[in-house]
Amino acid sequence: MKRIFALATALFANVIICGTAFAAQSALVLHDGMTETFANTLVNLLGHFREYDARTASLDQADPGDIISAGAVFILLSYDSPVPGEDIRNALEKRSGITVFAGEHRWLGALPSQYECDLVTYRGKSFWLDDFSIKKMSKTFGKTFVAMSQSSEAVPFIEREGNRWMIHGAPMFEVPAWILADVLHDILEAPHSPKRLAMVRLEDINPSYSGERLKRLKDSIDFLYSEGVPFSMAVFPVFINAKGAPRALLLIDNPPLLDVLIKAERMGGTVIMHGTSHQYHQVSGEGSEFWDVDADDFIPEEKAYFHERMRYGLWLFKEAGLHPKLFEAPHYNMPLSLQRELTQYFGTIAGSLMISDESYTISQDFPYIIYKSREGLTVLPEQLGYIATDAEKMSIITILERLDTLTSIVRDPFACFFYHPYVAGDLYLRELIPQIRDRGFEFAGAKDYGGDPLVEVVEVPPIWQLAFTKVPLTRFIPLFVGVSGAIVLGAIYFRQTRRKKREMFRE
Ligand SMILES: [Zn+2]
């Protein structure tokens, strides 16, 4: 019996080992505390590569065994951090897999002085830089893979020596970050095929829509549908119109809007849950819902608050007959802690992500799809911006410039812009959509990357006082009893009178 058990255990272990042999390799991103935010951006980018399963760890808690065995190791250092311990250095020496040094450190040969770089060249194109500096180095690491320059003096930005790489500085934002994002394909030996996907979101649709606004929304939807563009609609189901004692206008209070949205879903449009009320203390649409931007801090009792709003919001969508397939945080402000909580409701999020719980001002725009972010979400990015009221022409120029930058840098971009239909209905969509297609982009449907809510959606009590109070049917029972009583009495009286009349004529 024991032998059979041992055999079964061995077989089971074998299945597990064989199973993991085909699974993603591990990628380990090590930070020194000061480089933790940089590590968060990197682990998010690594989520683009399904070939790897990435996680961060702090250098002083890292396991040397994990460092030796990981498929790829990134070690992120700042100039003033202590030299990694001997066990870490030995583990890095023993590695034969992909190893990437990033940041700047005396141990790596960084000198105190630095280059304020003004230009970077990648894939034959040059881009102006804004506020990016790298330390001067006392030695060369390898062959320059990407070069930057300071007043025409070339300096290496990314160097390569076999499967060991060096990234100078901390490229977390804008062009340097997008270049790193693309070079990761080379670093990780993951040559994704070139493919350009695009997405458009109709933004901030809410129960206050009526009249001309509603017509412009409908025109936008009809145009996108006629063009075969699989569009998305970021909707929040509660509109709060005042500070102080707010009253909530709900989706179901607005049948003409609901009619448009239900039809739009049937036309293939995707509803995105754009928060529940798109506000915290403010008027809907103006406020962030899941971060206190005035204090630049967490909302008190943030988890209980978050779950209450999610449950209520999802119920209102269900009551309205709409089917959100993914989430988008109002103003993209949602701390890492709530990004993790969100995975209980949706697997996919749209837009940019906060990368630190310190401040909402630090967020990451992604150049391509992230299949698994640090907190476990699929991210459909947005990096092109939107058409601003009173600056429409300039907005279109900016969107196309950013699109061209993205296209020049990234081999498999996922480009997205968003649009408030009330700005001018389909007018600017007619201008932008063909120009995006001309650049070789194919529009993708957000629902292909999302799915139904992961929780059972049930009725929950309102959070705010409702603008139109719903009267329960039981309230009508006395009226019902009274009216039916009167009808019965009336009928009896009528029959009696008729009988009396008949009897009268018989005589
Ligand atoms: Zn790729």
Short mmCIF file of C-alpha atoms and ligand atoms in Angstrom, two decimals:
data_model
loop_
_atom_site.label_atom_id
_atom_site.label_comp_id
_atom_site.label_asym_id
_atom_site.label_seq_id
_atom_site.Cartn_x
_atom_site.Cartn_y
_atom_site.Cartn_z
CA MET A 1 0.00 0.00 0.00
CA LYS A 2 2.81 2.33 0.97
CA ARG A 3 4.59 1.55 -2.32
CA ILE A 4 1.49 2.34 -4.35
CA PHE A 5 1.17 5.63 -2.47
CA ALA A 6 4.86 6.43 -3.10
CA LEU A 7 4.45 5.59 -6.80
CA ALA A 8 1.38 7.79 -7.07
CA THR A 9 3.21 10.63 -5.33
CA ALA A 10 6.17 10.26 -7.70
CA LEU A 11 3.84 10.26 -10.71
CA PHE A 12 2.04 13.32 -9.38
CA ALA A 13 5.37 15.10 -8.81
CA ASN A 14 6.40 14.19 -12.37
CA VAL A 15 3.21 15.66 -13.78
CA ILE A 16 3.89 18.86 -11.84
CA ILE A 17 7.51 19.05 -13.01
CA CYS A 18 6.54 18.36 -16.63
CA GLY A 19 3.73 20.88 -16.28
CA THR A 20 6.02 23.63 -15.09
CA ALA A 21 8.57 22.80 -17.81
CA PHE A 22 6.15 24.35 -20.32
CA ALA A 23 5.00 27.19 -18.06
CA ALA A 24 6.30 30.73 -18.17
CA GLN A 25 9.81 31.34 -16.89
CA SER A 26 10.24 33.49 -13.84
CA ALA A 27 11.51 37.06 -14.05
CA LEU A 28 12.75 38.66 -10.88
CA VAL A 29 12.96 42.45 -10.47
CA LEU A 30 15.16 43.41 -7.53
CA HIS A 31 15.09 46.91 -6.06
CA ASP A 32 17.00 48.70 -3.31
CA GLY A 33 14.01 50.50 -1.74
CA MET A 34 14.77 53.76 -3.54
CA THR A 35 14.18 52.06 -6.90
CA GLU A 36 10.90 50.40 -5.88
CA THR A 37 8.69 52.61 -8.06
CA PHE A 38 10.99 51.94 -11.03
CA ALA A 39 10.67 48.22 -10.23
CA ASN A 40 6.87 48.54 -10.25
CA THR A 41 6.92 50.08 -13.74
CA LEU A 42 9.25 47.35 -14.97
CA VAL A 43 7.22 44.48 -13.57
CA ASN A 44 4.12 46.01 -15.21
CA LEU A 45 5.94 46.10 -18.57
CA LEU A 46 7.11 42.52 -18.11
CA GLY A 47 3.40 41.68 -17.87
CA HIS A 48 3.30 42.22 -21.65
CA PHE A 49 5.37 39.06 -22.04
CA ARG A 50 3.33 35.95 -21.40
CA GLU A 51 6.59 34.02 -21.77
CA TYR A 52 7.50 35.26 -18.28
CA ASP A 53 5.96 35.41 -14.86
CA ALA A 54 7.40 38.52 -13.20
CA ARG A 55 7.57 39.72 -9.62
CA THR A 56 9.47 42.29 -7.58
CA ALA A 57 11.56 41.68 -4.47
CA SER A 58 13.67 43.92 -2.31
CA LEU A 59 17.40 43.21 -2.52
CA ASP A 60 17.83 42.64 1.20
CA GLN A 61 15.08 40.02 1.24
CA ALA A 62 15.90 38.28 -2.05
CA ASP A 63 16.70 34.58 -1.98
CA PRO A 64 20.08 33.86 -3.70
CA GLY A 65 18.63 30.54 -4.95
CA ASP A 66 15.82 32.42 -6.74
CA ILE A 67 18.37 34.78 -8.28
CA ILE A 68 20.39 31.87 -9.67
CA SER A 69 17.37 29.98 -11.05
CA ALA A 70 15.24 32.84 -12.47
CA GLY A 71 14.91 33.00 -16.26
CA ALA A 72 15.60 36.74 -16.16
CA VAL A 73 16.88 38.94 -13.35
CA PHE A 74 16.68 42.74 -13.28
CA ILE A 75 18.69 44.52 -10.64
CA LEU A 76 17.71 48.17 -10.12
CA LEU A 77 20.09 50.36 -8.16
CA SER A 78 20.28 54.01 -7.19
CA TYR A 79 23.57 55.86 -6.81
CA ASP A 80 23.53 56.11 -3.03
CA SER A 81 22.25 52.65 -2.08
CA PRO A 82 24.61 50.18 -0.35
CA VAL A 83 26.51 47.65 -2.43
CA PRO A 84 24.46 44.41 -2.66
CA GLY A 85 25.54 41.77 -0.12
CA GLU A 86 28.12 39.12 -0.96
CA ASP A 87 25.49 36.35 -1.31
CA ILE A 88 23.60 38.45 -3.88
CA ARG A 89 26.78 39.30 -5.78
CA ASN A 90 27.82 35.62 -5.81
CA ALA A 91 24.37 34.57 -7.03
CA LEU A 92 24.56 37.13 -9.86
CA GLU A 93 28.04 35.78 -10.80
CA LYS A 94 26.70 32.22 -10.94
CA ARG A 95 23.81 33.10 -13.23
CA SER A 96 23.96 32.09 -16.86
CA GLY A 97 20.50 33.44 -17.83
CA ILE A 98 19.44 36.93 -18.87
CA THR A 99 20.71 39.51 -16.40
CA VAL A 100 19.90 43.21 -16.61
CA PHE A 101 21.51 45.95 -14.53
CA ALA A 102 19.57 49.19 -14.42
CA GLY A 103 19.86 52.55 -12.72
CA GLU A 104 23.20 53.88 -11.56
CA HIS A 105 25.56 52.73 -8.87
CA ARG A 106 29.19 53.21 -7.88
CA TRP A 107 29.56 49.42 -7.79
CA LEU A 108 28.57 49.42 -11.50
CA GLY A 109 31.03 52.22 -12.26
CA ALA A 110 28.74 55.28 -12.02
CA LEU A 111 30.47 58.62 -11.38
CA PRO A 112 28.93 61.57 -9.51
CA SER A 113 28.60 63.82 -12.58
CA GLN A 114 25.86 63.28 -15.13
CA TYR A 115 24.71 63.92 -18.67
CA GLU A 116 21.51 65.92 -19.18
CA CYS A 117 20.49 64.12 -22.36
CA ASP A 118 18.57 66.03 -25.01
CA LEU A 119 18.17 63.46 -27.79
CA VAL A 120 17.71 59.71 -28.14
CA THR A 121 17.92 57.71 -31.35
CA TYR A 122 16.03 54.46 -31.78
CA ARG A 123 15.24 52.42 -34.89
CA GLY A 124 16.65 55.15 -37.10
CA LYS A 125 14.57 57.98 -35.62
CA SER A 126 15.56 60.67 -33.14
CA PHE A 127 13.37 62.02 -30.36
CA TRP A 128 13.84 65.09 -28.20
CA LEU A 129 14.09 64.37 -24.51
CA ASP A 130 12.62 66.36 -21.69
CA ASP A 131 14.30 66.04 -18.31
CA PHE A 132 16.26 62.81 -18.61
CA SER A 133 19.73 62.45 -17.17
CA ILE A 134 22.17 59.57 -16.77
CA LYS A 135 25.35 59.30 -14.74
CA LYS A 136 28.75 59.32 -16.38
CA MET A 137 30.46 55.94 -16.14
CA SER A 138 34.05 55.01 -15.37
CA LYS A 139 33.91 51.99 -17.70
CA THR A 140 32.06 50.60 -20.70
CA PHE A 141 29.68 47.72 -20.01
CA GLY A 142 29.31 46.39 -23.55
CA LYS A 143 28.18 47.34 -27.02
CA THR A 144 25.81 50.33 -27.23
CA PHE A 145 22.34 49.10 -28.17
CA VAL A 146 20.56 52.46 -27.86
CA ALA A 147 22.38 55.79 -27.75
CA MET A 148 21.42 59.15 -26.28
CA SER A 149 23.29 62.39 -26.66
CA GLN A 150 24.12 65.53 -24.77
CA SER A 151 24.89 68.43 -27.10
CA SER A 152 25.82 65.94 -29.86
CA GLU A 153 28.12 63.93 -27.58
CA ALA A 154 26.90 60.32 -27.79
CA VAL A 155 26.41 58.35 -24.58
CA PRO A 156 25.04 54.84 -24.16
CA PHE A 157 21.47 54.53 -22.88
CA ILE A 158 21.23 50.74 -23.22
CA GLU A 159 24.31 48.48 -23.53
CA ARG A 160 24.56 44.77 -24.25
CA GLU A 161 27.19 42.13 -23.63
CA GLY A 162 25.75 38.75 -24.69
CA ASN A 163 22.72 38.15 -22.48
CA ARG A 164 23.84 40.74 -19.92
CA TRP A 165 22.44 44.22 -20.32
CA MET A 166 22.84 47.65 -18.76
CA ILE A 167 20.12 50.31 -18.75
CA HIS A 168 21.31 53.76 -17.69
CA GLY A 169 19.10 56.04 -15.64
CA ALA A 170 15.53 55.24 -14.61
CA PRO A 171 13.36 55.33 -17.75
CA MET A 172 9.85 55.28 -16.26
CA PHE A 173 8.03 57.86 -18.37
CA GLU A 174 7.50 58.98 -21.95
CA VAL A 175 9.96 58.19 -24.77
CA PRO A 176 12.77 56.56 -22.73
CA ALA A 177 10.20 54.26 -21.08
CA TRP A 178 8.64 53.30 -24.43
CA ILE A 179 12.09 52.54 -25.86
CA LEU A 180 12.86 50.31 -22.89
CA ALA A 181 9.42 48.69 -23.33
CA ASP A 182 10.29 47.81 -26.93
CA VAL A 183 13.88 46.72 -26.17
CA LEU A 184 12.45 44.26 -23.62
CA HIS A 185 11.47 42.12 -26.64
CA ASP A 186 15.21 41.84 -27.46
CA ILE A 187 16.34 41.47 -23.86
CA LEU A 188 13.85 38.68 -23.14
CA GLU A 189 14.39 37.04 -26.54
CA ALA A 190 10.64 37.33 -27.16
CA PRO A 191 10.31 38.52 -30.77
CA HIS A 192 6.63 39.42 -30.96
CA SER A 193 5.32 39.90 -34.47
CA PRO A 194 4.66 43.50 -35.46
CA LYS A 195 1.01 44.36 -35.01
CA ARG A 196 -0.71 47.71 -34.52
CA LEU A 197 -3.92 47.71 -32.53
CA ALA A 198 -6.01 50.74 -31.64
CA MET A 199 -8.97 51.46 -29.43
CA VAL A 200 -11.35 54.38 -28.96
CA ARG A 201 -13.31 55.07 -25.79
CA LEU A 202 -16.40 57.29 -25.64
CA GLU A 203 -15.81 58.82 -22.24
CA ASP A 204 -17.76 59.87 -19.14
CA ILE A 205 -21.22 58.77 -20.28
CA ASN A 206 -23.59 59.19 -17.34
CA PRO A 207 -27.26 59.62 -16.31
CA SER A 208 -27.19 63.39 -16.87
CA TYR A 209 -27.07 62.92 -20.67
CA SER A 210 -30.09 64.39 -22.48
CA GLY A 211 -31.07 66.58 -25.42
CA GLU A 212 -28.20 67.66 -27.65
CA ARG A 213 -25.65 65.67 -25.61
CA LEU A 214 -27.63 62.49 -26.11
CA LYS A 215 -27.92 63.17 -29.84
CA ARG A 216 -24.16 63.67 -30.09
CA LEU A 217 -23.55 60.41 -28.24
CA LYS A 218 -25.89 58.62 -30.64
CA ASP A 219 -24.20 60.21 -33.69
CA SER A 220 -20.78 59.10 -32.39
CA ILE A 221 -22.00 55.52 -31.86
CA ASP A 222 -23.69 55.39 -35.27
CA PHE A 223 -20.56 56.65 -37.01
CA LEU A 224 -18.22 54.18 -35.29
CA TYR A 225 -20.63 51.33 -36.03
CA SER A 226 -20.92 52.32 -39.69
CA GLU A 227 -17.11 52.32 -39.91
CA GLY A 228 -16.83 48.87 -38.31
CA VAL A 229 -14.89 50.29 -35.37
CA PRO A 230 -15.45 48.17 -32.23
CA PHE A 231 -15.97 51.04 -29.80
CA SER A 232 -16.04 51.25 -26.00
CA MET A 233 -18.21 53.38 -23.74
CA ALA A 234 -16.90 54.41 -20.33
CA VAL A 235 -20.07 54.77 -18.26
CA PHE A 236 -20.65 55.70 -14.62
CA PRO A 237 -24.13 54.80 -13.40
CA VAL A 238 -24.67 57.54 -10.76
CA PHE A 239 -24.61 61.27 -11.35
CA ILE A 240 -24.12 63.47 -8.28
CA ASN A 241 -24.93 67.06 -9.22
CA ALA A 242 -24.00 68.98 -6.09
CA LYS A 243 -21.68 69.07 -3.13
CA GLY A 244 -23.24 69.11 0.35
CA ALA A 245 -26.43 67.04 0.47
CA PRO A 246 -26.15 65.20 -2.83
CA ARG A 247 -28.95 63.48 -4.68
CA ALA A 248 -28.18 60.65 -7.02
CA LEU A 249 -29.50 60.46 -10.54
CA LEU A 250 -29.36 56.84 -11.72
CA LEU A 251 -29.08 55.21 -15.15
CA ILE A 252 -32.61 53.81 -14.81
CA ASP A 253 -33.93 57.36 -14.27
CA ASN A 254 -32.92 58.12 -17.86
CA PRO A 255 -34.78 55.77 -20.27
CA PRO A 256 -33.75 57.65 -23.49
CA LEU A 257 -30.03 57.24 -22.55
CA LEU A 258 -30.57 53.61 -21.58
CA ASP A 259 -32.21 52.98 -24.92
CA VAL A 260 -29.11 54.31 -26.73
CA LEU A 261 -26.69 52.32 -24.56
CA ILE A 262 -28.61 49.03 -24.80
CA LYS A 263 -28.74 49.39 -28.59
CA ALA A 264 -25.01 50.27 -28.63
CA GLU A 265 -24.22 47.07 -26.76
CA ARG A 266 -26.23 45.12 -29.35
CA MET A 267 -24.21 46.88 -32.07
CA GLY A 268 -21.06 45.39 -30.54
CA GLY A 269 -20.03 48.28 -28.27
CA THR A 270 -18.38 47.48 -24.94
CA VAL A 271 -19.51 49.10 -21.71
CA ILE A 272 -16.65 49.95 -19.36
CA MET A 273 -17.52 50.51 -15.70
CA HIS A 274 -15.97 53.97 -15.16
CA GLY A 275 -16.41 53.96 -11.40
CA THR A 276 -19.82 54.30 -9.76
CA SER A 277 -20.25 58.07 -9.34
CA HIS A 278 -16.90 59.43 -10.66
CA GLN A 279 -16.51 61.60 -7.55
CA TYR A 280 -15.53 61.49 -3.89
CA HIS A 281 -16.53 64.89 -2.46
CA GLN A 282 -17.02 66.63 -5.78
CA VAL A 283 -19.57 66.76 -8.56
CA SER A 284 -19.64 63.67 -10.79
CA GLY A 285 -17.12 63.71 -13.62
CA GLU A 286 -14.86 66.24 -11.86
CA GLY A 287 -13.64 64.06 -9.05
CA SER A 288 -11.46 61.01 -8.66
CA GLU A 289 -13.47 58.33 -6.92
CA PHE A 290 -10.83 56.07 -5.41
CA TRP A 291 -8.12 58.48 -4.29
CA ASP A 292 -8.43 61.71 -2.30
CA VAL A 293 -6.67 64.09 -4.70
CA ASP A 294 -7.00 67.10 -2.36
CA ALA A 295 -5.03 65.35 0.38
CA ASP A 296 -3.13 63.22 -2.18
CA ASP A 297 -3.82 60.24 0.02
CA PHE A 298 -5.93 57.13 0.44
CA ILE A 299 -9.64 57.59 1.08
CA PRO A 300 -10.30 56.62 4.73
CA GLU A 301 -11.38 52.98 5.15
CA GLU A 302 -10.58 52.67 1.47
CA LYS A 303 -11.28 48.96 1.10
CA ALA A 304 -14.75 49.03 2.69
CA TYR A 305 -15.52 52.18 0.69
CA PHE A 306 -14.26 50.57 -2.52
CA HIS A 307 -16.31 47.39 -2.12
CA GLU A 308 -19.48 49.33 -1.25
CA ARG A 309 -19.15 51.45 -4.39
CA MET A 310 -18.28 48.50 -6.63
CA ARG A 311 -21.23 46.42 -5.41
CA TYR A 312 -23.69 49.30 -5.75
CA GLY A 313 -22.34 50.34 -9.17
CA LEU A 314 -22.52 46.78 -10.52
CA TRP A 315 -26.09 46.44 -9.24
CA LEU A 316 -27.11 49.64 -11.05
CA PHE A 317 -25.63 48.34 -14.32
CA LYS A 318 -27.49 45.08 -13.87
CA GLU A 319 -30.75 46.88 -13.04
CA ALA A 320 -30.27 48.98 -16.18
CA GLY A 321 -29.69 45.88 -18.35
CA LEU A 322 -26.09 46.80 -19.26
CA HIS A 323 -23.08 44.47 -19.19
CA PRO A 324 -19.74 46.09 -18.27
CA LYS A 325 -16.77 43.93 -19.31
CA LEU A 326 -13.89 45.85 -17.73
CA PHE A 327 -13.12 48.72 -15.39
CA GLU A 328 -11.59 52.17 -15.73
CA ALA A 329 -10.70 54.20 -12.64
CA PRO A 330 -11.96 57.81 -12.75
CA HIS A 331 -8.97 59.98 -13.74
CA TYR A 332 -6.94 56.73 -13.61
CA ASN A 333 -6.40 57.32 -9.89
CA MET A 334 -6.42 54.05 -8.01
CA PRO A 335 -3.71 52.97 -5.58
CA LEU A 336 -1.94 49.63 -5.91
CA SER A 337 -3.88 48.30 -2.93
CA LEU A 338 -7.21 48.86 -4.75
CA GLN A 339 -5.86 47.58 -8.07
CA ARG A 340 -5.37 44.32 -6.18
CA GLU A 341 -8.92 44.45 -4.73
CA LEU A 342 -10.30 45.13 -8.22
CA THR A 343 -9.21 41.65 -9.38
CA GLN A 344 -12.18 40.33 -7.34
CA TYR A 345 -14.55 42.12 -9.76
CA PHE A 346 -12.80 42.44 -13.13
CA GLY A 347 -9.71 40.95 -14.75
CA THR A 348 -9.16 43.94 -17.03
CA ILE A 349 -8.63 47.67 -16.53
CA ALA A 350 -8.40 50.48 -19.09
CA GLY A 351 -6.03 53.44 -19.00
CA SER A 352 -2.90 54.31 -17.05
CA LEU A 353 -1.96 52.99 -13.63
CA MET A 354 -0.71 54.58 -10.45
CA ILE A 355 2.66 52.96 -9.70
CA SER A 356 3.13 54.13 -6.15
CA ASP A 357 0.80 54.52 -3.19
CA GLU A 358 2.68 57.74 -2.33
CA SER A 359 1.02 60.03 -4.87
CA TYR A 360 -1.47 60.06 -7.71
CA THR A 361 0.88 62.30 -9.69
CA ILE A 362 3.11 59.32 -10.55
CA SER A 363 1.44 57.09 -13.11
CA GLN A 364 2.51 54.90 -15.99
CA ASP A 365 1.24 55.12 -19.62
CA PHE A 366 1.73 51.82 -21.40
CA PRO A 367 2.68 51.53 -25.07
CA TYR A 368 1.28 48.01 -25.49
CA ILE A 369 -1.14 45.58 -23.86
CA ILE A 370 -0.16 44.40 -20.41
CA TYR A 371 -1.55 40.90 -19.90
CA LYS A 372 -0.73 40.81 -16.21
CA SER A 373 0.17 43.92 -14.24
CA ARG A 374 1.98 43.91 -10.92
CA GLU A 375 -1.40 43.54 -9.20
CA GLY A 376 -2.69 40.90 -11.61
CA LEU A 377 -4.77 42.92 -14.10
CA THR A 378 -4.84 42.96 -17.88
CA VAL A 379 -4.32 46.59 -18.94
CA LEU A 380 -5.75 48.13 -22.12
CA PRO A 381 -3.64 51.26 -22.18
CA GLU A 382 -4.37 54.83 -23.24
CA GLN A 383 -1.49 57.09 -24.09
CA LEU A 384 -2.70 59.43 -26.86
CA GLY A 385 -4.91 61.72 -24.77
CA TYR A 386 -8.28 63.23 -25.73
CA ILE A 387 -9.90 66.05 -27.65
CA ALA A 388 -10.16 69.01 -25.29
CA THR A 389 -13.03 71.48 -25.58
CA ASP A 390 -11.79 74.81 -27.04
CA ALA A 391 -8.55 73.18 -28.22
CA GLU A 392 -9.93 70.63 -30.65
CA LYS A 393 -7.53 71.19 -33.57
CA MET A 394 -4.48 71.25 -31.31
CA SER A 395 -5.70 68.08 -29.56
CA ILE A 396 -5.93 66.25 -32.88
CA ILE A 397 -2.38 67.31 -33.78
CA THR A 398 -1.10 66.14 -30.38
CA ILE A 399 -2.90 62.79 -30.64
CA LEU A 400 -1.40 62.12 -34.08
CA GLU A 401 2.09 63.22 -32.99
CA ARG A 402 1.97 60.85 -30.04
CA LEU A 403 0.66 58.10 -32.29
CA ASP A 404 3.59 58.61 -34.68
CA THR A 405 6.07 58.53 -31.80
CA LEU A 406 4.51 55.34 -30.45
CA THR A 407 4.49 53.73 -33.90
CA SER A 408 8.15 54.61 -34.52
CA ILE A 409 9.28 53.10 -31.24
CA VAL A 410 7.11 50.10 -30.43
CA ARG A 411 6.77 47.02 -32.66
CA ASP A 412 3.39 45.90 -31.30
CA PRO A 413 1.66 49.04 -29.97
CA PHE A 414 -1.84 49.24 -28.56
CA ALA A 415 -2.84 52.85 -29.16
CA CYS A 416 -5.86 54.47 -27.57
CA PHE A 417 -7.49 57.88 -27.34
CA PHE A 418 -10.70 58.88 -25.66
CA TYR A 419 -13.43 61.26 -26.68
CA HIS A 420 -16.28 63.05 -24.94
CA PRO A 421 -19.14 62.78 -27.47
CA TYR A 422 -20.63 66.10 -26.27
CA VAL A 423 -17.63 68.00 -27.71
CA ALA A 424 -18.85 67.72 -31.31
CA GLY A 425 -20.60 64.39 -31.87
CA ASP A 426 -19.06 62.38 -34.70
CA LEU A 427 -17.21 65.36 -36.25
CA TYR A 428 -13.74 64.69 -34.81
CA LEU A 429 -14.14 60.93 -34.97
CA ARG A 430 -14.61 61.31 -38.73
CA GLU A 431 -11.32 63.17 -38.80
CA LEU A 432 -9.26 60.88 -36.55
CA ILE A 433 -10.40 57.32 -37.28
CA PRO A 434 -9.24 57.26 -40.95
CA GLN A 435 -5.86 58.81 -40.03
CA ILE A 436 -5.26 56.12 -37.40
CA ARG A 437 -6.16 53.42 -39.94
CA ASP A 438 -3.85 55.02 -42.52
CA ARG A 439 -0.99 54.34 -40.13
CA GLY A 440 -1.65 50.61 -40.28
CA PHE A 441 -3.71 50.29 -37.10
CA GLU A 442 -6.58 47.86 -36.72
CA PHE A 443 -9.28 48.70 -34.16
CA ALA A 444 -9.69 46.13 -31.40
CA GLY A 445 -12.76 45.43 -29.28
CA ALA A 446 -12.18 45.93 -25.57
CA LYS A 447 -14.55 43.10 -24.68
CA ASP A 448 -12.20 40.61 -26.36
CA TYR A 449 -9.80 41.36 -23.50
CA GLY A 450 -12.40 41.62 -20.73
CA GLY A 451 -15.25 39.57 -19.33
CA ASP A 452 -18.34 39.59 -17.15
CA PRO A 453 -18.00 40.68 -13.49
CA LEU A 454 -16.38 37.96 -11.39
CA VAL A 455 -18.90 38.33 -8.57
CA GLU A 456 -22.57 37.53 -8.30
CA VAL A 457 -24.30 40.88 -8.69
CA VAL A 458 -27.16 41.35 -6.23
CA GLU A 459 -29.35 44.26 -5.16
CA VAL A 460 -27.73 46.52 -2.57
CA PRO A 461 -29.21 49.59 -0.84
CA PRO A 462 -28.46 53.03 -2.31
CA ILE A 463 -25.43 54.95 -1.01
CA TRP A 464 -26.97 58.39 -1.63
CA GLN A 465 -30.43 59.85 -1.37
CA LEU A 466 -32.05 59.27 -4.76
CA ALA A 467 -33.22 62.12 -6.99
CA PHE A 468 -36.27 60.05 -7.88
CA THR A 469 -37.26 58.03 -4.85
CA LYS A 470 -38.51 54.62 -5.75
CA VAL A 471 -41.86 53.87 -4.05
CA PRO A 472 -42.22 50.20 -3.09
CA LEU A 473 -45.30 48.44 -4.52
CA THR A 474 -46.52 47.57 -1.01
CA ARG A 475 -47.17 51.29 -0.52
CA PHE A 476 -50.04 50.96 -3.05
CA ILE A 477 -51.90 48.16 -1.20
CA PRO A 478 -54.46 50.47 0.60
CA LEU A 479 -55.19 52.26 -2.68
CA PHE A 480 -55.56 48.91 -4.47
CA VAL A 481 -57.91 47.59 -1.77
CA GLY A 482 -59.94 50.81 -1.83
CA VAL A 483 -60.32 50.92 -5.63
CA SER A 484 -61.20 47.23 -5.99
CA GLY A 485 -63.68 47.53 -3.10
CA ALA A 486 -65.37 50.46 -4.84
CA ILE A 487 -65.54 48.51 -8.12
CA VAL A 488 -67.15 45.51 -6.39
CA LEU A 489 -69.66 47.68 -4.51
CA GLY A 490 -70.42 49.59 -7.72
CA ALA A 491 -71.06 46.32 -9.57
CA ILE A 492 -73.39 45.05 -6.85
CA TYR A 493 -75.29 48.32 -6.80
CA PHE A 494 -75.57 48.28 -10.61
CA ARG A 495 -76.88 44.67 -10.64
CA GLN A 496 -79.37 45.43 -7.89
CA THR A 497 -80.65 48.52 -9.73
CA ARG A 498 -80.97 46.56 -13.01
CA ARG A 499 -82.86 43.77 -11.24
CA LYS A 500 -85.19 46.34 -9.68
CA LYS A 501 -85.79 47.94 -13.11
CA ARG A 502 -86.50 44.52 -14.70
CA GLU A 503 -88.90 43.71 -11.88
CA MET A 504 -90.58 47.10 -12.37
CA PHE A 505 -91.20 46.41 -16.10
CA ARG A 506 -92.47 42.89 -15.41
CA GLU A 507 -95.35 44.36 -13.56
ZN ZN B 1 5.36 42.63 -27.72
#
